CSV table of C-alpha atoms and ligand atoms in Angstrom, one decimal:
chain,number,residue,atom,x,y,z
I,12,MET,CA,11.4,64.0,-275.1
I,13,PRO,CA,14.8,62.2,-274.5
I,14,GLU,CA,15.0,59.5,-271.9
I,15,TRP,CA,16.4,61.5,-269.0
I,16,LYS,CA,18.4,59.5,-266.4
I,17,THR,CA,17.4,61.6,-263.5
I,18,ILE,CA,14.0,60.8,-262.1
I,19,ILE,CA,12.0,64.0,-261.7
I,20,GLU,CA,9.5,63.8,-258.9
I,21,PRO,CA,6.4,65.4,-260.5
I,22,PHE,CA,5.7,67.6,-257.5
I,23,LYS,CA,7.5,70.1,-255.2
I,24,ILE,CA,7.5,69.7,-251.5
I,25,LYS,CA,5.3,72.1,-249.4
I,26,MET,CA,5.3,70.3,-246.1
I,27,VAL,CA,8.0,68.1,-244.6
I,28,GLU,CA,8.2,65.6,-241.9
I,29,PRO,CA,11.5,64.7,-240.2
I,30,LEU,CA,13.0,61.2,-240.6
I,31,GLY,CA,13.8,59.1,-237.5
I,32,PHE,CA,17.6,59.1,-237.2
I,33,THR,CA,19.1,56.7,-234.7
I,34,THR,CA,22.5,55.2,-234.1
I,35,LYS,CA,23.4,51.6,-234.9
I,36,LYS,CA,23.8,51.0,-231.2
I,37,GLU,CA,20.3,52.4,-230.6
I,38,ARG,CA,18.9,50.2,-233.4
I,39,ALA,CA,20.5,47.1,-232.0
I,40,ASP,CA,18.9,47.8,-228.6
I,41,LEU,CA,15.5,48.6,-230.2
I,42,LEU,CA,15.6,45.4,-232.2
I,43,LYS,CA,16.3,43.3,-229.2
I,44,LYS,CA,13.5,45.0,-227.2
I,45,ALA,CA,11.1,44.5,-230.2
I,46,HIS,CA,12.1,40.8,-230.2
I,47,TYR,CA,13.3,41.1,-233.8
I,48,ASN,CA,9.8,42.0,-235.0
I,49,LEU,CA,9.7,45.3,-236.9
I,50,PHE,CA,5.9,45.7,-236.3
I,51,GLN,CA,6.9,46.3,-232.7
I,52,ILE,CA,9.2,49.2,-233.5
I,53,THR,CA,7.8,52.7,-233.1
I,54,ALA,CA,7.7,54.6,-236.4
I,55,ASP,CA,9.8,57.5,-235.1
I,56,LYS,CA,12.7,55.2,-234.8
I,57,VAL,CA,12.5,54.3,-238.5
I,58,LEU,CA,14.6,56.2,-241.1
I,59,ILE,CA,12.9,55.0,-244.3
I,60,ASP,CA,9.6,53.1,-243.8
I,61,LEU,CA,8.9,50.6,-246.6
I,62,LEU,CA,6.6,48.5,-244.5
I,63,THR,CA,3.7,49.2,-246.8
I,64,ASP,CA,2.4,51.4,-249.6
I,65,SER,CA,-1.1,51.3,-248.0
I,66,GLY,CA,-2.4,54.5,-246.4
I,67,THR,CA,1.1,56.0,-246.4
I,68,SER,CA,0.7,58.2,-249.4
I,69,ALA,CA,1.4,62.0,-249.3
I,70,MET,CA,-1.7,63.8,-250.3
I,71,SER,CA,-1.6,66.7,-252.7
I,72,SER,CA,-2.4,70.3,-251.9
I,73,GLU,CA,-5.6,69.9,-253.7
I,74,GLN,CA,-6.5,66.9,-251.5
I,75,TRP,CA,-5.7,68.9,-248.4
I,76,ALA,CA,-8.1,71.6,-249.8
I,77,CYS,CA,-10.7,68.8,-250.2
I,78,LEU,CA,-10.5,68.2,-246.5
I,79,MET,CA,-11.6,71.7,-245.9
I,80,ARG,CA,-14.4,71.4,-248.3
I,81,GLY,CA,-15.7,68.2,-246.8
I,82,ASP,CA,-19.4,68.2,-246.0
I,83,GLU,CA,-20.0,66.2,-242.8
I,84,SER,CA,-23.8,65.9,-243.1
I,85,TYR,CA,-25.0,62.5,-242.0
I,86,ALA,CA,-27.2,61.8,-245.0
I,87,GLY,CA,-26.8,63.0,-248.6
I,88,ALA,CA,-23.6,65.1,-248.0
I,89,ARG,CA,-22.3,67.0,-251.0
I,90,SER,CA,-19.0,65.2,-250.6
I,91,TRP,CA,-20.7,61.8,-251.1
I,92,TYR,CA,-21.9,62.9,-254.6
I,93,VAL,CA,-18.4,64.1,-255.5
I,94,PHE,CA,-17.1,60.7,-254.4
I,95,GLU,CA,-19.8,58.7,-256.2
I,96,LYS,CA,-19.3,60.6,-259.4
I,97,ALA,CA,-15.5,60.0,-259.4
I,98,VAL,CA,-16.0,56.3,-258.9
I,99,LYS,CA,-18.7,56.1,-261.5
I,100,ASP,CA,-16.7,58.0,-264.1
I,101,LEU,CA,-13.8,55.7,-263.6
I,102,THR,CA,-15.5,52.3,-263.3
I,103,GLY,CA,-18.7,52.8,-265.2
I,104,TYR,CA,-20.6,50.8,-262.6
I,105,ARG,CA,-24.1,51.9,-261.6
I,106,PHE,CA,-23.9,51.5,-257.8
I,107,VAL,CA,-21.3,52.6,-255.4
I,108,LEU,CA,-21.0,51.9,-251.7
I,109,PRO,CA,-18.3,53.5,-249.5
I,110,ALA,CA,-16.4,51.5,-246.8
I,111,HIS,CA,-13.7,52.5,-244.3
I,112,GLN,CA,-11.1,50.3,-246.1
I,113,GLY,CA,-10.7,47.5,-248.6
I,114,ARG,CA,-11.3,44.6,-246.2
I,115,ALA,CA,-14.5,46.1,-245.0
I,116,ALA,CA,-15.7,46.1,-248.6
I,117,GLU,CA,-14.5,42.5,-248.9
I,118,ARG,CA,-16.4,41.4,-245.7
I,119,ILE,CA,-19.7,42.9,-247.0
I,120,PHE,CA,-19.3,41.5,-250.5
I,121,MET,CA,-18.2,38.0,-249.4
I,122,SER,CA,-21.1,37.9,-246.9
I,123,VAL,CA,-23.5,38.6,-249.7
I,124,LEU,CA,-22.1,36.2,-252.3
I,125,CYS,CA,-20.2,33.5,-250.6
I,126,GLY,CA,-21.3,30.6,-248.3
I,127,PRO,CA,-20.6,27.0,-247.5
I,128,GLY,CA,-19.9,24.7,-250.5
I,129,LYS,CA,-18.7,27.6,-252.7
I,130,THR,CA,-15.3,28.2,-254.1
I,131,VAL,CA,-14.0,31.7,-255.1
I,132,ILE,CA,-11.3,31.5,-257.8
I,133,ALA,CA,-8.7,34.3,-258.2
I,134,ASN,CA,-5.4,35.0,-260.0
I,135,THR,CA,-4.3,35.2,-256.3
I,136,HIS,CA,-6.4,36.4,-253.3
I,137,PHE,CA,-4.8,39.0,-251.2
I,138,ASP,CA,-4.6,37.8,-247.5
I,139,THR,CA,-7.6,39.8,-246.3
I,140,THR,CA,-9.6,38.8,-249.3
I,141,ARG,CA,-8.8,35.1,-248.7
I,142,ALA,CA,-9.6,35.5,-245.0
I,143,ASN,CA,-13.0,37.1,-245.8
I,144,VAL,CA,-13.9,34.4,-248.3
I,145,GLU,CA,-13.0,31.8,-245.7
I,146,ALA,CA,-14.9,33.6,-242.9
I,147,ALA,CA,-18.0,33.5,-245.1
I,148,GLY,CA,-17.6,29.7,-245.2
I,149,SER,CA,-16.2,29.4,-248.8
I,150,VAL,CA,-12.9,28.1,-250.2
I,151,ALA,CA,-10.4,30.5,-251.8
I,152,LEU,CA,-8.6,29.0,-254.8
I,153,ASP,CA,-5.6,30.7,-256.4
I,154,LEU,CA,-4.8,29.9,-260.1
I,155,PRO,CA,-1.8,32.1,-261.0
I,156,VAL,CA,0.2,31.5,-264.1
I,157,LYS,CA,3.3,29.2,-263.7
I,158,GLU,CA,5.8,31.8,-264.7
I,159,ALA,CA,4.8,33.9,-261.6
I,160,PHE,CA,7.1,31.5,-259.6
I,161,ASN,CA,10.1,31.9,-261.9
I,162,PHE,CA,11.6,35.0,-260.4
I,163,SER,CA,14.2,35.5,-263.1
I,164,SER,CA,11.8,35.2,-266.1
I,165,MET,CA,11.1,38.7,-267.6
I,166,ALA,CA,7.5,37.7,-268.6
I,167,PRO,CA,5.6,41.0,-268.6
I,168,PHE,CA,2.3,39.8,-267.1
I,169,LYS,CA,3.1,37.4,-264.3
I,170,GLY,CA,-0.1,38.6,-262.5
I,171,ASN,CA,-2.3,36.8,-265.0
I,172,ILE,CA,-4.7,34.0,-264.1
I,173,ASP,CA,-4.0,30.6,-265.7
I,174,ILE,CA,-7.0,30.4,-268.1
I,175,ALA,CA,-6.7,26.7,-268.9
I,176,ALA,CA,-6.7,25.9,-265.1
I,177,LEU,CA,-9.6,28.4,-264.6
I,178,LYS,CA,-11.7,26.6,-267.3
I,179,LYS,CA,-10.9,23.2,-265.8
I,180,SER,CA,-11.6,24.3,-262.2
I,181,VAL,CA,-14.9,25.9,-263.1
I,182,SER,CA,-16.1,22.7,-264.9
I,183,GLU,CA,-14.9,20.4,-262.1
I,184,ILE,CA,-16.3,22.6,-259.2
I,185,GLY,CA,-19.5,23.5,-261.2
I,186,PRO,CA,-20.2,27.1,-262.2
I,187,GLN,CA,-23.1,27.2,-259.8
I,188,ASN,CA,-20.6,26.7,-256.9
I,189,VAL,CA,-18.3,29.5,-258.0
I,190,PRO,CA,-19.8,32.8,-256.7
I,191,MET,CA,-17.2,35.0,-258.3
I,192,ILE,CA,-13.8,35.1,-260.1
I,193,ILE,CA,-11.5,37.7,-258.7
I,194,MET,CA,-8.7,39.4,-260.6
I,195,THR,CA,-6.3,41.2,-258.2
I,196,VAL,CA,-4.6,44.1,-260.1
I,197,THR,CA,-1.7,44.3,-259.6
I,198,ASN,CA,-1.1,40.9,-258.0
I,199,ASN,CA,0.3,42.0,-254.6
I,200,SER,CA,0.8,38.6,-253.0
I,201,LEU,CA,2.9,37.3,-255.9
I,202,GLY,CA,5.4,40.2,-256.1
I,203,GLY,CA,3.0,42.9,-257.6
I,204,PRO,CA,3.1,41.9,-261.3
I,205,PRO,CA,0.3,43.2,-263.5
I,206,VAL,CA,-2.5,41.4,-265.3
I,207,SER,CA,-2.7,42.0,-269.1
I,208,LEU,CA,-5.8,43.3,-270.8
I,209,ALA,CA,-5.8,40.1,-273.0
I,210,ASN,CA,-5.9,37.9,-269.9
I,211,LEU,CA,-8.6,40.0,-268.3
I,212,LYS,CA,-10.6,39.6,-271.6
I,213,GLU,CA,-10.2,35.9,-271.5
I,214,ALA,CA,-11.1,35.6,-267.8
I,215,SER,CA,-14.2,37.8,-268.6
I,216,LYS,CA,-15.2,35.4,-271.4
I,217,VAL,CA,-14.9,32.4,-269.2
I,218,ALA,CA,-16.9,34.2,-266.4
I,219,ARG,CA,-19.6,35.3,-268.8
I,220,GLN,CA,-19.9,31.9,-270.6
I,221,ASN,CA,-20.5,30.3,-267.1
I,222,ASN,CA,-22.6,33.1,-265.7
I,223,ILE,CA,-20.1,33.8,-262.9
I,224,PRO,CA,-19.5,37.4,-261.8
I,225,LEU,CA,-16.0,38.7,-262.5
I,226,ILE,CA,-14.8,41.1,-259.8
I,227,ILE,CA,-11.7,43.3,-259.8
I,228,ASP,CA,-9.7,43.8,-256.7
I,229,ALA,CA,-8.7,47.3,-257.8
I,230,ALA,CA,-6.3,48.4,-255.0
I,231,ARG,CA,-3.6,49.2,-257.6
I,232,PHE,CA,-5.6,49.6,-260.8
I,233,ALA,CA,-3.7,52.6,-262.1
I,234,GLU,CA,-0.3,51.0,-261.8
I,235,ASN,CA,-1.7,48.0,-263.6
I,236,ALA,CA,-3.2,50.1,-266.3
I,237,PHE,CA,0.1,51.9,-266.8
I,238,LEU,CA,2.0,48.7,-267.0
I,239,ILE,CA,-0.5,47.5,-269.7
I,240,LYS,CA,0.3,50.7,-271.6
I,241,LEU,CA,4.1,50.1,-271.3
I,242,ARG,CA,4.2,46.4,-271.8
I,243,GLU,CA,1.2,45.2,-273.9
I,244,LYS,CA,1.1,45.2,-277.7
I,245,GLY,CA,-1.1,47.9,-279.2
I,246,GLN,CA,-1.7,49.8,-275.9
I,247,ALA,CA,1.1,52.4,-275.9
I,248,HIS,CA,-1.0,55.1,-277.6
I,249,ARG,CA,-3.9,54.9,-275.2
I,250,PRO,CA,-4.5,57.2,-272.2
I,251,VAL,CA,-4.2,55.2,-268.9
I,252,PHE,CA,-7.7,56.4,-267.8
I,253,GLU,CA,-9.2,54.8,-270.9
I,254,ILE,CA,-7.3,51.5,-270.3
I,255,ALA,CA,-8.5,51.5,-266.7
I,256,GLN,CA,-12.1,52.1,-267.9
I,257,GLU,CA,-11.8,49.1,-270.2
I,258,MET,CA,-10.4,46.9,-267.4
I,259,PHE,CA,-13.5,47.7,-265.3
I,260,SER,CA,-15.8,47.2,-268.3
I,261,LEU,CA,-14.7,43.6,-268.6
I,262,ALA,CA,-15.9,42.9,-265.0
I,263,ASP,CA,-19.2,43.0,-263.2
I,264,GLY,CA,-17.9,44.9,-260.2
I,265,CYS,CA,-14.9,45.9,-258.1
I,266,LEU,CA,-13.7,46.1,-254.6
I,267,MET,CA,-11.2,48.8,-253.8
I,268,SER,CA,-8.9,49.8,-251.0
I,269,ALA,CA,-8.5,53.5,-251.6
I,270,LYS,CA,-5.4,53.4,-249.4
I,271,LYS,CA,-3.2,52.6,-252.4
I,272,ASP,CA,-4.1,54.0,-255.9
I,273,ALA,CA,-6.3,56.8,-254.6
I,274,PHE,CA,-3.6,58.5,-252.4
I,275,ALA,CA,-5.8,58.3,-249.4
I,276,ASN,CA,-4.8,57.5,-245.8
I,277,MET,CA,-8.0,55.6,-245.2
I,278,GLY,CA,-11.0,54.5,-247.3
I,279,GLY,CA,-12.4,52.0,-249.8
I,280,PHE,CA,-15.5,51.1,-251.8
I,281,LEU,CA,-17.6,48.5,-253.6
I,282,ALA,CA,-19.0,49.2,-257.0
I,283,PHE,CA,-21.1,47.1,-259.4
I,284,ASN,CA,-24.3,46.9,-261.5
I,285,ASN,CA,-26.4,44.3,-259.8
I,286,SER,CA,-29.4,45.7,-257.8
I,287,ASP,CA,-29.8,42.6,-255.8
I,288,TRP,CA,-26.2,42.8,-254.5
I,289,LEU,CA,-26.9,46.5,-253.7
I,290,LYS,CA,-29.9,45.7,-251.6
I,291,LYS,CA,-28.1,43.1,-249.6
I,292,SER,CA,-24.8,45.0,-249.3
I,293,LYS,CA,-26.6,48.1,-248.1
I,294,GLU,CA,-28.1,46.3,-245.2
I,295,LEU,CA,-24.7,45.0,-244.1
I,296,LEU,CA,-23.1,48.4,-244.7
I,297,ILE,CA,-25.5,50.2,-242.4
I,298,LEU,CA,-25.0,47.5,-239.8
I,299,GLY,CA,-21.2,47.7,-239.7
I,300,GLU,CA,-20.0,50.8,-241.6
I,301,GLY,CA,-22.6,53.5,-241.5
I,302,PHE,CA,-25.3,55.2,-243.7
I,303,PRO,CA,-24.7,54.5,-247.4
I,304,THR,CA,-23.7,58.1,-248.2
I,305,TYR,CA,-20.7,57.9,-245.9
I,306,GLY,CA,-20.0,54.3,-245.0
I,307,GLY,CA,-17.4,54.5,-242.3
I,308,LEU,CA,-15.7,57.6,-243.8
I,309,ALA,CA,-15.8,61.3,-243.0
I,310,GLY,CA,-17.1,63.7,-245.8
I,311,ARG,CA,-13.6,65.1,-246.0
I,312,ASP,CA,-12.2,61.6,-246.7
I,313,LEU,CA,-14.7,61.0,-249.5
I,314,GLU,CA,-13.6,64.3,-251.1
I,315,ALA,CA,-9.9,63.5,-250.8
I,316,ILE,CA,-10.4,60.0,-252.3
I,317,ALA,CA,-12.4,61.5,-255.3
I,318,GLN,CA,-9.5,63.9,-255.9
I,319,GLY,CA,-7.0,61.1,-255.5
I,320,LEU,CA,-8.7,58.9,-258.1
I,321,LYS,CA,-8.2,61.7,-260.6
I,322,GLU,CA,-4.6,62.4,-259.7
I,323,ILE,CA,-3.5,58.7,-259.8
I,324,VAL,CA,-4.1,58.4,-263.6
I,325,ASP,CA,-1.8,61.4,-264.3
I,326,GLU,CA,0.8,59.8,-266.6
I,327,ASN,CA,3.6,62.1,-265.4
I,328,TYR,CA,3.0,60.7,-261.9
I,329,LEU,CA,2.8,57.1,-263.1
I,330,SER,CA,6.0,57.4,-265.1
I,331,TYR,CA,7.8,58.7,-262.0
I,332,ARG,CA,6.2,56.0,-259.9
I,333,LEU,CA,7.3,53.1,-262.1
I,334,ARG,CA,10.7,54.6,-262.9
I,335,SER,CA,11.4,54.9,-259.1
I,336,VAL,CA,10.5,51.2,-258.6
I,337,ALA,CA,12.6,50.2,-261.6
I,338,TYR,CA,15.5,52.3,-260.4
I,339,LEU,CA,15.5,50.6,-257.0
I,340,ALA,CA,15.4,47.2,-258.8
I,341,GLU,CA,18.4,48.2,-261.0
I,342,GLY,CA,20.4,49.4,-257.9
I,343,LEU,CA,19.7,46.2,-256.0
I,344,LYS,CA,20.7,44.1,-259.1
I,345,LYS,CA,24.0,46.0,-259.3
I,346,HIS,CA,24.7,44.6,-255.8
I,347,LYS,CA,23.6,41.1,-256.9
I,348,ALA,CA,20.6,41.1,-254.7
I,349,PRO,CA,18.2,38.6,-256.2
I,350,ILE,CA,14.7,40.1,-256.8
I,351,ILE,CA,11.4,39.2,-258.4
I,352,ASN,CA,11.6,40.2,-262.1
I,353,PRO,CA,10.4,42.3,-263.7
I,354,PRO,CA,9.5,44.8,-261.0
I,355,GLY,CA,5.8,45.8,-260.8
I,356,GLY,CA,4.3,49.1,-259.6
I,357,HIS,CA,4.5,49.4,-255.9
I,358,ALA,CA,7.3,47.4,-254.4
I,359,ILE,CA,10.5,45.4,-254.9
I,360,TYR,CA,10.5,41.8,-253.5
I,361,VAL,CA,14.0,40.4,-252.5
I,362,ASP,CA,14.4,36.7,-252.8
I,363,ALA,CA,15.9,36.0,-249.3
I,364,LYS,CA,16.0,32.2,-250.0
I,365,ARG,CA,18.7,32.9,-252.6
I,366,PHE,CA,20.3,36.0,-251.0
I,367,LEU,CA,20.8,34.3,-247.6
I,368,SER,CA,21.0,30.7,-248.8
I,369,HIS,CA,23.0,29.8,-245.7
I,370,ILE,CA,19.9,30.3,-243.5
I,371,PRO,CA,17.4,27.4,-243.7
I,372,PRO,CA,13.6,28.3,-244.0
I,373,HIS,CA,12.9,27.3,-240.3
I,374,GLN,CA,15.4,30.1,-239.3
I,375,PHE,CA,13.4,32.7,-241.3
I,376,PRO,CA,15.9,34.0,-243.8
I,377,ALA,CA,13.6,36.8,-245.0
I,378,GLN,CA,13.0,38.0,-241.4
I,379,ALA,CA,16.7,37.9,-240.8
I,380,LEU,CA,17.2,40.2,-243.8
I,381,VAL,CA,14.4,42.5,-242.6
I,382,CYS,CA,16.2,42.9,-239.2
I,383,GLU,CA,19.6,43.4,-240.8
I,384,LEU,CA,18.2,46.2,-243.1
I,385,TYR,CA,16.9,47.9,-240.0
I,386,LEU,CA,20.1,47.4,-238.0
I,387,THR,CA,22.3,48.6,-240.9
I,388,GLY,CA,20.3,51.5,-242.3
I,389,GLY,CA,17.1,52.1,-240.2
I,390,ILE,CA,15.0,50.8,-243.1
I,391,ARG,CA,11.8,49.0,-242.2
I,392,SER,CA,10.5,46.3,-244.7
I,393,VAL,CA,8.3,43.4,-244.3
I,394,GLU,CA,8.8,39.6,-244.4
I,395,VAL,CA,6.6,37.6,-246.7
I,396,GLY,CA,7.8,34.1,-246.0
I,397,SER,CA,7.8,31.4,-243.4
I,398,LEU,CA,7.2,33.7,-240.5
I,399,MET,CA,4.0,34.9,-242.2
I,400,PHE,CA,2.8,31.7,-243.9
I,401,GLY,CA,5.0,28.9,-242.6
I,402,ARG,CA,2.5,27.0,-240.5
I,403,GLY,CA,0.6,23.8,-241.3
I,404,LYS,CA,-2.9,22.9,-240.2
I,405,ALA,CA,-1.6,21.4,-237.0
I,406,ARG,CA,0.3,24.7,-236.4
I,407,ASP,CA,3.6,22.8,-237.0
I,408,PHE,CA,6.3,24.4,-239.1
I,409,LYS,CA,5.8,24.1,-242.8
I,410,PRO,CA,8.1,26.2,-245.0
I,411,ALA,CA,6.4,28.8,-247.1
I,412,LYS,CA,6.6,28.6,-250.9
I,413,MET,CA,8.7,31.8,-251.0
I,414,GLU,CA,11.0,33.7,-248.6
I,415,LEU,CA,10.6,37.3,-249.6
I,416,VAL,CA,11.3,40.7,-248.2
I,417,ARG,CA,9.0,43.4,-249.6
I,418,LEU,CA,10.3,46.9,-249.9
I,419,ALA,CA,7.0,48.8,-250.6
I,420,LEU,CA,7.3,52.4,-251.7
I,421,PRO,CA,4.8,54.8,-250.3
I,422,ARG,CA,3.4,57.1,-253.0
I,423,ARG,CA,5.0,60.6,-253.4
I,424,VAL,CA,6.8,60.3,-250.1
I,425,TYR,CA,10.5,59.4,-250.8
I,426,THR,CA,12.8,61.0,-253.4
I,427,GLN,CA,15.5,59.6,-255.6
I,428,SER,CA,18.1,60.2,-252.9
I,429,HIS,CA,16.2,58.2,-250.4
I,430,VAL,CA,16.2,55.3,-253.0
I,431,ASP,CA,19.9,55.8,-253.5
I,432,PHE,CA,20.3,55.4,-249.8
I,433,ILE,CA,18.4,52.1,-249.8
I,434,ILE,CA,20.6,50.9,-252.6
I,435,GLU,CA,23.7,51.9,-250.6
I,436,VAL,CA,22.5,50.0,-247.5
I,437,PHE,CA,22.2,46.9,-249.6
I,438,GLY,CA,25.7,47.5,-250.9
I,439,HIS,CA,26.9,47.3,-247.2
I,440,LEU,CA,25.0,44.1,-246.6
I,441,VAL,CA,26.2,42.1,-249.6
I,442,GLY,CA,29.8,41.7,-248.6
I,443,ARG,CA,29.0,40.4,-245.2
I,444,LYS,CA,25.8,38.5,-245.8
I,445,LYS,CA,27.3,35.2,-244.7
I,446,SER,CA,27.6,36.7,-241.2
I,447,ILE,CA,23.9,37.3,-241.0
I,448,ARG,CA,22.3,34.8,-238.6
I,449,GLY,CA,18.9,33.1,-238.7
I,450,LEU,CA,16.2,33.6,-236.1
I,451,GLU,CA,14.1,31.4,-233.9
I,452,ILE,CA,10.7,32.0,-232.4
I,453,ILE,CA,10.4,32.3,-228.6
I,454,GLU,CA,6.8,33.2,-228.4
I,455,GLU,CA,3.9,33.3,-230.9
I,456,PRO,CA,0.2,33.9,-231.0
I,457,LYS,CA,-2.4,31.4,-232.5
I,458,THR,CA,-3.1,33.4,-235.7
I,459,LEU,CA,-1.3,36.0,-237.8
I,460,ARG,CA,1.9,35.4,-236.0
I,461,HIS,CA,4.1,37.8,-238.0
I,462,PHE,CA,2.5,40.8,-236.3
I,463,THR,CA,3.3,39.9,-232.7
I,464,ALA,CA,5.7,36.9,-232.7
I,465,LYS,CA,8.8,37.3,-230.5
I,466,LEU,CA,12.1,36.1,-232.0
I,467,LYS,CA,15.8,35.9,-231.2
I,468,PRO,CA,18.9,35.2,-233.2
I,469,VAL,CA,19.8,31.5,-233.3
I,470,GLY,CA,22.2,30.7,-230.5
I,471,ALA,CA,21.6,34.0,-228.6
I,472,ASP,CA,20.3,34.0,-225.0
I,473,ARG,CA,17.5,36.3,-225.9
X,516,LIG,N1,-6.4,43.9,-251.8
X,516,LIG,C1,-5.1,44.1,-252.0
X,516,LIG,C2,-4.6,43.7,-253.3
X,516,LIG,C3,-4.3,44.7,-251.0
X,516,LIG,O1,-3.0,44.8,-251.2
X,516,LIG,C4,-4.9,45.0,-249.8
X,516,LIG,C5,-4.1,45.6,-248.7
X,516,LIG,C6,-6.3,44.9,-249.6
X,516,LIG,C7,-7.0,44.3,-250.6
X,516,LIG,C8,-7.0,45.2,-248.3
X,516,LIG,O2,-7.2,46.6,-248.2
X,516,LIG,O3,-5.8,47.3,-246.2
X,516,LIG,O4,-7.6,48.8,-247.2
X,516,LIG,O5,-8.2,46.7,-245.9
X,516,LIG,N2,-2.8,45.6,-248.7
X,516,LIG,C9,-1.9,46.2,-247.7
X,516,LIG,C10,-0.5,45.9,-248.0
X,516,LIG,C11,-2.3,46.0,-246.3
X,516,LIG,O6,0.4,46.2,-247.2
X,516,LIG,O7,-0.2,45.3,-249.1
X,516,LIG,P1,-7.2,47.4,-246.8
């Protein structure tokens, strides 16, 4: 097939939902009322919602049919066996436990394996993973490769773990004090880059030599597997499903949020081979989530996730998905908007530190850009910078390592013309970016301030 320029969405649209059109004047008022915090804006006032790719997918007609087929029996529902089989076929693990979302799986698993005096090592923990490791009394240590912080480098696998640093840390901390090594695929907190199969193999070797379980955070496993197919030597001929199976075979278990690469609006699971973990996890599951054949999910959700896990490895879908993300990247680059290169599978991350270099970190350049994108085009994105992470232990201001704006693309929701619109909005911003003002906090909660903090433009009354 020739390389067509036009991205063909590999679906036709059966059901539509109107977008939230507003005028610029309305958006200016809404922003002010929301205290320049986009989490406080109601979704019907958003034109294009790029806040997250989590739980925001469009389900297929087959998934909707699954909802009708769902068996809602409390114990041993037919839908449970459909779900269990889909997860086992993909991962190869013996035991599967459902949970209502990724962080519930994390909470159960960390409670079983972690504890005081232990250190969990990861290529990078996602926020909720880190929070659950810490809540269980352990330390979360990130060992990403150095090139992950060089945004212009085109290194193909910036999601990798630093193997030399991993070996060094394991021997310094002592393998008995490392309850698990986590590989997050793709590495969401560092711009969504993939992990290579070679790196997974090396991490697996280190883990096995030291008798440490290797666990995959599989939220975006299919995007990672497809990026392996596209970027790693010797992988181009392999089916994505087979690459994914190999990824899971290198680990001892996985935790998954089904809200990403399973096209589900809710759900998650744990899967592994260890019967001792099963016994302990089941007890916690029943305590907090529900009976082990539904675990916080309706039978219909279990069916829809099982179907989603099959659809996500369709390579026509994955080509469209990655082409859409790359297309957005190309469009932003045309407008000289600096982004993290090369783009991964689920989002584009704009480097606001460079784009709005006139705004210092304590005036939240990435949040200023988030607000401006909304004001100009009704686009909702999310800040991953000093508003989210810029606080020291004494709750004083401490600039974050990066000032990013994440534009996450929900799966199968927006078309190429929506992406063209996003690019056009950036085009409008570029010429007048120097006029964009920084923000200051007027009120903030004790923790996770980005969700509820109130801000105002620097120098404004309110
Ligand atoms: N792991 C990764 C890599 C994630 O990106 C997320 C969620 C989770 C675990 C937790 O899963 O939300 O089902 O409890 N990421 C969302 C995001 C929230 O917007 O990136 P969950």
